[in-house]
mmCIF file of C-alpha atoms and ligand atoms in Angstrom:
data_model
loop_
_atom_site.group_PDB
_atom_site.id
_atom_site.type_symbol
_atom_site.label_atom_id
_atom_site.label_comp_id
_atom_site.label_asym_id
_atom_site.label_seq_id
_atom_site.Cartn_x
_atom_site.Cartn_y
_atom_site.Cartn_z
ATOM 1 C CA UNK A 28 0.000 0.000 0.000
ATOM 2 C CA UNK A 29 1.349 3.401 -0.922
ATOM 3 C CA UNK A 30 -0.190 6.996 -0.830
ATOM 4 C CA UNK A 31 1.164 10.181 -2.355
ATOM 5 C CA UNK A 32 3.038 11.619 0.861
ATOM 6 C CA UNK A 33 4.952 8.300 0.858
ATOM 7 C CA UNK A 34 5.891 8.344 -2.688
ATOM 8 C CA UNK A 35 7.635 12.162 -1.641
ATOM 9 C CA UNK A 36 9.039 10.993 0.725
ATOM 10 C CA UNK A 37 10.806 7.550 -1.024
ATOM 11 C CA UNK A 38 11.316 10.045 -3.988
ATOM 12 C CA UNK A 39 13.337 12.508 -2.282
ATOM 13 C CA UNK A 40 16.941 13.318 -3.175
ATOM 14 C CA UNK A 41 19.738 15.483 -2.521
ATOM 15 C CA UNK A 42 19.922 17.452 -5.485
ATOM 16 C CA UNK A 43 23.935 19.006 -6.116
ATOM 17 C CA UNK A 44 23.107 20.517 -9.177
ATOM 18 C CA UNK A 45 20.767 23.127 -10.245
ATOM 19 C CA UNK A 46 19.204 24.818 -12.626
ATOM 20 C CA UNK A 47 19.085 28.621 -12.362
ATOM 21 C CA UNK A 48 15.579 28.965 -12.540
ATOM 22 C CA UNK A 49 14.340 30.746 -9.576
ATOM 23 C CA UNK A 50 11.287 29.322 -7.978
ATOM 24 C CA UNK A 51 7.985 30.513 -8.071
ATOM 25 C CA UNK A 52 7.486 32.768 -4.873
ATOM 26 C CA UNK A 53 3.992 30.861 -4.317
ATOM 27 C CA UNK A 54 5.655 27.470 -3.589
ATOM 28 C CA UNK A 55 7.851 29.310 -1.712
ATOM 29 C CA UNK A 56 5.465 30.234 0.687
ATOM 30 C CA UNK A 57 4.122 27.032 1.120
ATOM 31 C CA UNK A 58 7.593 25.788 1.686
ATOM 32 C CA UNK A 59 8.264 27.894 4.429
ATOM 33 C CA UNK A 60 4.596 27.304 6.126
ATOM 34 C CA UNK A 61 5.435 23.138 5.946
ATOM 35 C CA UNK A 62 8.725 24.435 8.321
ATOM 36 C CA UNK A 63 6.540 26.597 10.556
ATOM 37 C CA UNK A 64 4.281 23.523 10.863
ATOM 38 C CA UNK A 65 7.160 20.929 12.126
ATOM 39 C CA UNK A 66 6.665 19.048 15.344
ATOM 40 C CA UNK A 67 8.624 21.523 17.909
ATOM 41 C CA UNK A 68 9.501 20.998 22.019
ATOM 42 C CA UNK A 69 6.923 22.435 23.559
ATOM 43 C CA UNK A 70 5.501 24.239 21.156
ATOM 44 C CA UNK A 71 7.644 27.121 21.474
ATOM 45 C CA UNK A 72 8.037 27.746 18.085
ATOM 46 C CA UNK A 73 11.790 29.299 18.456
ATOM 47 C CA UNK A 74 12.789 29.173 15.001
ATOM 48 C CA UNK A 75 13.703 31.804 12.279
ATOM 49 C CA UNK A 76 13.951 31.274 8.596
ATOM 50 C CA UNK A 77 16.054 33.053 6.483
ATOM 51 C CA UNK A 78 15.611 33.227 2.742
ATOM 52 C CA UNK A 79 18.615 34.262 0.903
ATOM 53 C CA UNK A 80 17.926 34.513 -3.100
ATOM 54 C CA UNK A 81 20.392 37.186 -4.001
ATOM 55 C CA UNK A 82 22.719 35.357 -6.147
ATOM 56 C CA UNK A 83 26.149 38.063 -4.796
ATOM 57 C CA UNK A 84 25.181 37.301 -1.019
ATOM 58 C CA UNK A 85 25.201 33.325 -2.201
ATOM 59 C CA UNK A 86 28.512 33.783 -3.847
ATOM 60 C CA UNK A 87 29.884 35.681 -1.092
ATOM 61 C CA UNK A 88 29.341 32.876 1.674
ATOM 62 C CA UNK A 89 30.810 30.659 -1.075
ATOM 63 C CA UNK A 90 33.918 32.166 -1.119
ATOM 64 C CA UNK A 91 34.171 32.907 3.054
ATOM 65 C CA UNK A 92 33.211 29.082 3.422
ATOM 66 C CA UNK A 93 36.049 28.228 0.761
ATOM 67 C CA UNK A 94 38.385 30.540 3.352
ATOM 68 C CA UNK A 95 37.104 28.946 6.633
ATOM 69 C CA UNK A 96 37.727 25.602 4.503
ATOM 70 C CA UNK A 97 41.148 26.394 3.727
ATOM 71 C CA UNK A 98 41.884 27.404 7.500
ATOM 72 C CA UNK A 99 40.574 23.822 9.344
ATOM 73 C CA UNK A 100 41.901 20.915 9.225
ATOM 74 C CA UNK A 101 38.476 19.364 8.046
ATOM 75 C CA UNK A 102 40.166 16.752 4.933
ATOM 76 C CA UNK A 103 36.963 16.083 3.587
ATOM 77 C CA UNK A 104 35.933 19.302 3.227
ATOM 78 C CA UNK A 105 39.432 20.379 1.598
ATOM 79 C CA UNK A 106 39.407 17.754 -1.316
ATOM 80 C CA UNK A 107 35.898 19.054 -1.470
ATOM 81 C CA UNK A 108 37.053 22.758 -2.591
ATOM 82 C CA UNK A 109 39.897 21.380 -4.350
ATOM 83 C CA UNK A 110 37.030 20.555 -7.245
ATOM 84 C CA UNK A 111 37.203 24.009 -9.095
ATOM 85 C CA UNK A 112 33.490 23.757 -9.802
ATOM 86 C CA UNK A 113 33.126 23.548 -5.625
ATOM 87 C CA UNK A 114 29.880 25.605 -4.470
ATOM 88 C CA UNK A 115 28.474 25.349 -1.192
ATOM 89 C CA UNK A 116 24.880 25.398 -2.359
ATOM 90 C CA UNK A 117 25.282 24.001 -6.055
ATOM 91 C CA UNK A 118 24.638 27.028 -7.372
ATOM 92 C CA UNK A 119 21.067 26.906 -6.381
ATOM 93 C CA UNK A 120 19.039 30.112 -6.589
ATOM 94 C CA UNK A 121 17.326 29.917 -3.172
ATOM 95 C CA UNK A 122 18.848 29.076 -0.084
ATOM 96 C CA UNK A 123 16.960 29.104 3.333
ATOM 97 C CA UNK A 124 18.918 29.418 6.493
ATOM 98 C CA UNK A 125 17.463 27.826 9.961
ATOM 99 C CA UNK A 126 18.172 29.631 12.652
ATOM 100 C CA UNK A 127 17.260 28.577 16.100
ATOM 101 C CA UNK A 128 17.077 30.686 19.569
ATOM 102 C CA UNK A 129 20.807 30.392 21.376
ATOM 103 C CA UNK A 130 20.629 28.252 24.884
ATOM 104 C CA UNK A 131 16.797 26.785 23.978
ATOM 105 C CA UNK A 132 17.086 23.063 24.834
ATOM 106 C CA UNK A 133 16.646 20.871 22.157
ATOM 107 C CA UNK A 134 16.490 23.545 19.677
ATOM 108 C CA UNK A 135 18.510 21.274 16.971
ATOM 109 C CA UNK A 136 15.862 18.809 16.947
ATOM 110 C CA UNK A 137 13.188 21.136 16.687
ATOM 111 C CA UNK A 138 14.976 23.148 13.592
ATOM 112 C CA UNK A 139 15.615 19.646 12.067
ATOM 113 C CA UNK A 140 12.029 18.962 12.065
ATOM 114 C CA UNK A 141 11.456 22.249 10.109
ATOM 115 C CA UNK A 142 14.261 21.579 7.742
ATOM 116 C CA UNK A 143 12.805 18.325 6.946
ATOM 117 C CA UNK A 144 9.240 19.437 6.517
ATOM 118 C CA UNK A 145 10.624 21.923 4.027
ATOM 119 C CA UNK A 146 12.660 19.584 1.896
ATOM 120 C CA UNK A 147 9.633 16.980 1.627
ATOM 121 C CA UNK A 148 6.911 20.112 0.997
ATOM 122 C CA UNK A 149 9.552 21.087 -1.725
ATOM 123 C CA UNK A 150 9.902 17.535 -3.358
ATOM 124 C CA UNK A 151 6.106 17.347 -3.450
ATOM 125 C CA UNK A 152 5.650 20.696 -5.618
ATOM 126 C CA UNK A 153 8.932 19.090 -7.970
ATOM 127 C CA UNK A 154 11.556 21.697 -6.024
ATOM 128 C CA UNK A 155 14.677 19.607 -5.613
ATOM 129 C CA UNK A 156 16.935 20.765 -2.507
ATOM 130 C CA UNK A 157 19.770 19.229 -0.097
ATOM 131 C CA UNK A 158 20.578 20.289 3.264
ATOM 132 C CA UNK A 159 23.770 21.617 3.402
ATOM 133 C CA UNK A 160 25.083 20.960 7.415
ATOM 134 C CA UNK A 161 28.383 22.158 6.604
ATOM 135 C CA UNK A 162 27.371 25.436 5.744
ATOM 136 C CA UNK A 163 26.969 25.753 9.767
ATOM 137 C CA UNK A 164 30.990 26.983 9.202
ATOM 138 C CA UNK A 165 30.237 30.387 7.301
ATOM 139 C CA UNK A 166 27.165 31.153 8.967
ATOM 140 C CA UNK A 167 28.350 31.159 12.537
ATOM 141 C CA UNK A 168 30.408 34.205 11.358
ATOM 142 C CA UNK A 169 29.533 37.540 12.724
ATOM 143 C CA UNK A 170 29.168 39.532 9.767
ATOM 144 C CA UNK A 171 27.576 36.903 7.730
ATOM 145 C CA UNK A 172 24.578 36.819 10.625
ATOM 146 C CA UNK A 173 24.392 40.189 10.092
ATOM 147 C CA UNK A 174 24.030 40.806 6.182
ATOM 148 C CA UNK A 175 21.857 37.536 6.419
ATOM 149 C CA UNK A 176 19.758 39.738 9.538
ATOM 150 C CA UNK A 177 19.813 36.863 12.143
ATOM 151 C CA UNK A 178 18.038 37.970 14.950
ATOM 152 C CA UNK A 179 19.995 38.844 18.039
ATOM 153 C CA UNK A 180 19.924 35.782 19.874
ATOM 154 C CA UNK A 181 19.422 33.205 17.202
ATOM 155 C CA UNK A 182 21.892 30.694 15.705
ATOM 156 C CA UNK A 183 22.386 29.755 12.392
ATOM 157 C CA UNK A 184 22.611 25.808 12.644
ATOM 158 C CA UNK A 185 21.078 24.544 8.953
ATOM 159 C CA UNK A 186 20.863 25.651 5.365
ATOM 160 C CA UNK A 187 18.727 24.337 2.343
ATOM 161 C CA UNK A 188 19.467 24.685 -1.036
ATOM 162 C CA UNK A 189 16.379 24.983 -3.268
ATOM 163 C CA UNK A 190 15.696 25.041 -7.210
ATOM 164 C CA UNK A 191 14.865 22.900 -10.098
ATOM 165 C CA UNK A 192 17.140 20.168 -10.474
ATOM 166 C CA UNK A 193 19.485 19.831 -13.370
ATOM 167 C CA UNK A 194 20.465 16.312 -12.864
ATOM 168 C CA UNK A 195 17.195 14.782 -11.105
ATOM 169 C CA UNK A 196 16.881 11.606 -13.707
ATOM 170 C CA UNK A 197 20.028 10.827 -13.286
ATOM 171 C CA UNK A 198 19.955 10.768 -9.558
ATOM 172 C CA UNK A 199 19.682 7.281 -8.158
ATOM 173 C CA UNK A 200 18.736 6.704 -4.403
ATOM 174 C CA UNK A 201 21.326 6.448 -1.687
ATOM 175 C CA UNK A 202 21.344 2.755 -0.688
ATOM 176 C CA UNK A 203 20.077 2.142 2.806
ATOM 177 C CA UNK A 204 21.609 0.264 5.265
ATOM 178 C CA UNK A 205 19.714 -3.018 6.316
ATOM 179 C CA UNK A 206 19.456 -4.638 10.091
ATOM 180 C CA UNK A 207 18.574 -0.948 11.358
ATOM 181 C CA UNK A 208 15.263 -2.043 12.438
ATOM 182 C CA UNK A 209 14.017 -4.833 15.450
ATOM 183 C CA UNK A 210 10.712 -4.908 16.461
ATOM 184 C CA UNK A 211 9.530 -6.309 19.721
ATOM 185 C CA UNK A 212 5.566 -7.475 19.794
HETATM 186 C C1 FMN B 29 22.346 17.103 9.104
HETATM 187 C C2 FMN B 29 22.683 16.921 7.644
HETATM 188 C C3 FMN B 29 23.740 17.625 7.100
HETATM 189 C C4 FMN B 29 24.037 17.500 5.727
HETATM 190 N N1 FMN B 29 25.021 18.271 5.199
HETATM 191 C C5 FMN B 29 25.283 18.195 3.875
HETATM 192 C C6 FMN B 29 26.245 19.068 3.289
HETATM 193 O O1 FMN B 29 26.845 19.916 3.942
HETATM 194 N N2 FMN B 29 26.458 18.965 1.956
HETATM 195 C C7 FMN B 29 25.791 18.052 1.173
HETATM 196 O O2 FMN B 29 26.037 18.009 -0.020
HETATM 197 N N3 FMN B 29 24.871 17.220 1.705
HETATM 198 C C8 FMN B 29 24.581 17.277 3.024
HETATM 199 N N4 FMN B 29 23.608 16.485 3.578
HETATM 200 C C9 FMN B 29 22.868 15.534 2.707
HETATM 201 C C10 FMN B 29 23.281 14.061 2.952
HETATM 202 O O3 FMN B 29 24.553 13.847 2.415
HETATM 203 C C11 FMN B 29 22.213 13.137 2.309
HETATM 204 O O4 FMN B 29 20.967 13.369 2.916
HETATM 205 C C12 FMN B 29 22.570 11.654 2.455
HETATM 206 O O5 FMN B 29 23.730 11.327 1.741
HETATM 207 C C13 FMN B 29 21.419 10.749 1.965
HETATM 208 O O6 FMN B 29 21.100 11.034 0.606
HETATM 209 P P1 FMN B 29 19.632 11.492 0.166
HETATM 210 O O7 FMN B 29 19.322 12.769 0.886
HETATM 211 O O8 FMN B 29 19.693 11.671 -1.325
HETATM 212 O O9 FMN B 29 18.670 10.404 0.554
HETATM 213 C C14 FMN B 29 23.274 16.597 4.918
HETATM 214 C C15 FMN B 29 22.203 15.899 5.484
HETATM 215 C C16 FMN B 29 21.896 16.067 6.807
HETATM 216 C C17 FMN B 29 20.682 15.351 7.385
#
């Protein structure tokens, strides 16, 4: 038995390339109503979205992330840069920052929720995406927080890159892992 929200959800990939098509602001919206609608601790709602689709402010975290990079010792994420076609968010022309209130227990959880509500609403309306963890290094820099307008007292923790996929039918699915289930009944 299947249903349409399962069939997102088993569709769903992470998308690394992009076409530069922006997307339509309406599906936008809806995308960022699925994140306000996430399961959150206590209902305190203490999340802030950030939607970042000017392409300079894109290619400037780019190149501070490529800097951080170069300055950690992080060896996966320096053969990653060494790729001269290397972009944080694939080139894709929306990216949505989640941002979640500083010292608020479980706050990652909660901000997860939202991220994953938004990549599923997205997959649904044929918006690719991939959350982009690593981006965590640029965006817990002081003047990025500020051009991106993080509100005082908010952390940056998760970024989504959105758009229409360039490479989606070539995509194949991840292979999951088996024997991560047990059931006891
Ligand atoms: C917390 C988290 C952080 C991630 N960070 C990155 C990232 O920085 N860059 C990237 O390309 N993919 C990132 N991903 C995507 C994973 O690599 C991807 O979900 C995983 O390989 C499974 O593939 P699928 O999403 O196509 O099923 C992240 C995923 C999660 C949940």
């Amino acid at each position: 038995m299947t249903n349409e929200t399962i069939e997102v959800i088993m569709r769903r990939r992470s998308i690394r390339d992009y076409k530069p098509d922006q997307i339509e602001e309406e599906k936008l919206q809806i995308i960022l109503e699925a994140a306000k609608f996430a399961p959150n601790a206590g209902g305190r709602q203490l999340w802030h979205f950030t939607v970042i689709q000017n392409k300079k402010v894109i290619e400037d975290m780019v190149e501070k992330m490529i800097n951080v990079i170069k300055q950690s010792g992080n060896e996966n994420l320096q053969k990653k840069i060494s790729n001269p076609d290397y972009h944080t968010f694939y080139n894709a022309p929306t990216v949505i920052v989640v941002s979640g209130a500083e010292n608020a227990r479980l706050i990652e959880i909660d901000c997860a929720a939202a991220t994953e509500n938004m990549l599923i609403a997205a997959e649904s309306m044929g918006i690719s995406s991939c959350w982009i963890g690593s981006a965590e290094l640029v965006l817990s820099d002081e003047n990025v927080k500020k051009t991106l307008g993080i509100p005082a007292g908010y952390k940056p923790l998760y970024a989504v890159s959105l758009g229409y996929s360039a490479t989606k039918d070539k995509e194949q699915p991840v292979p999951r892992k088996e024997n991560t289930v047990n059931f006891v009944r």
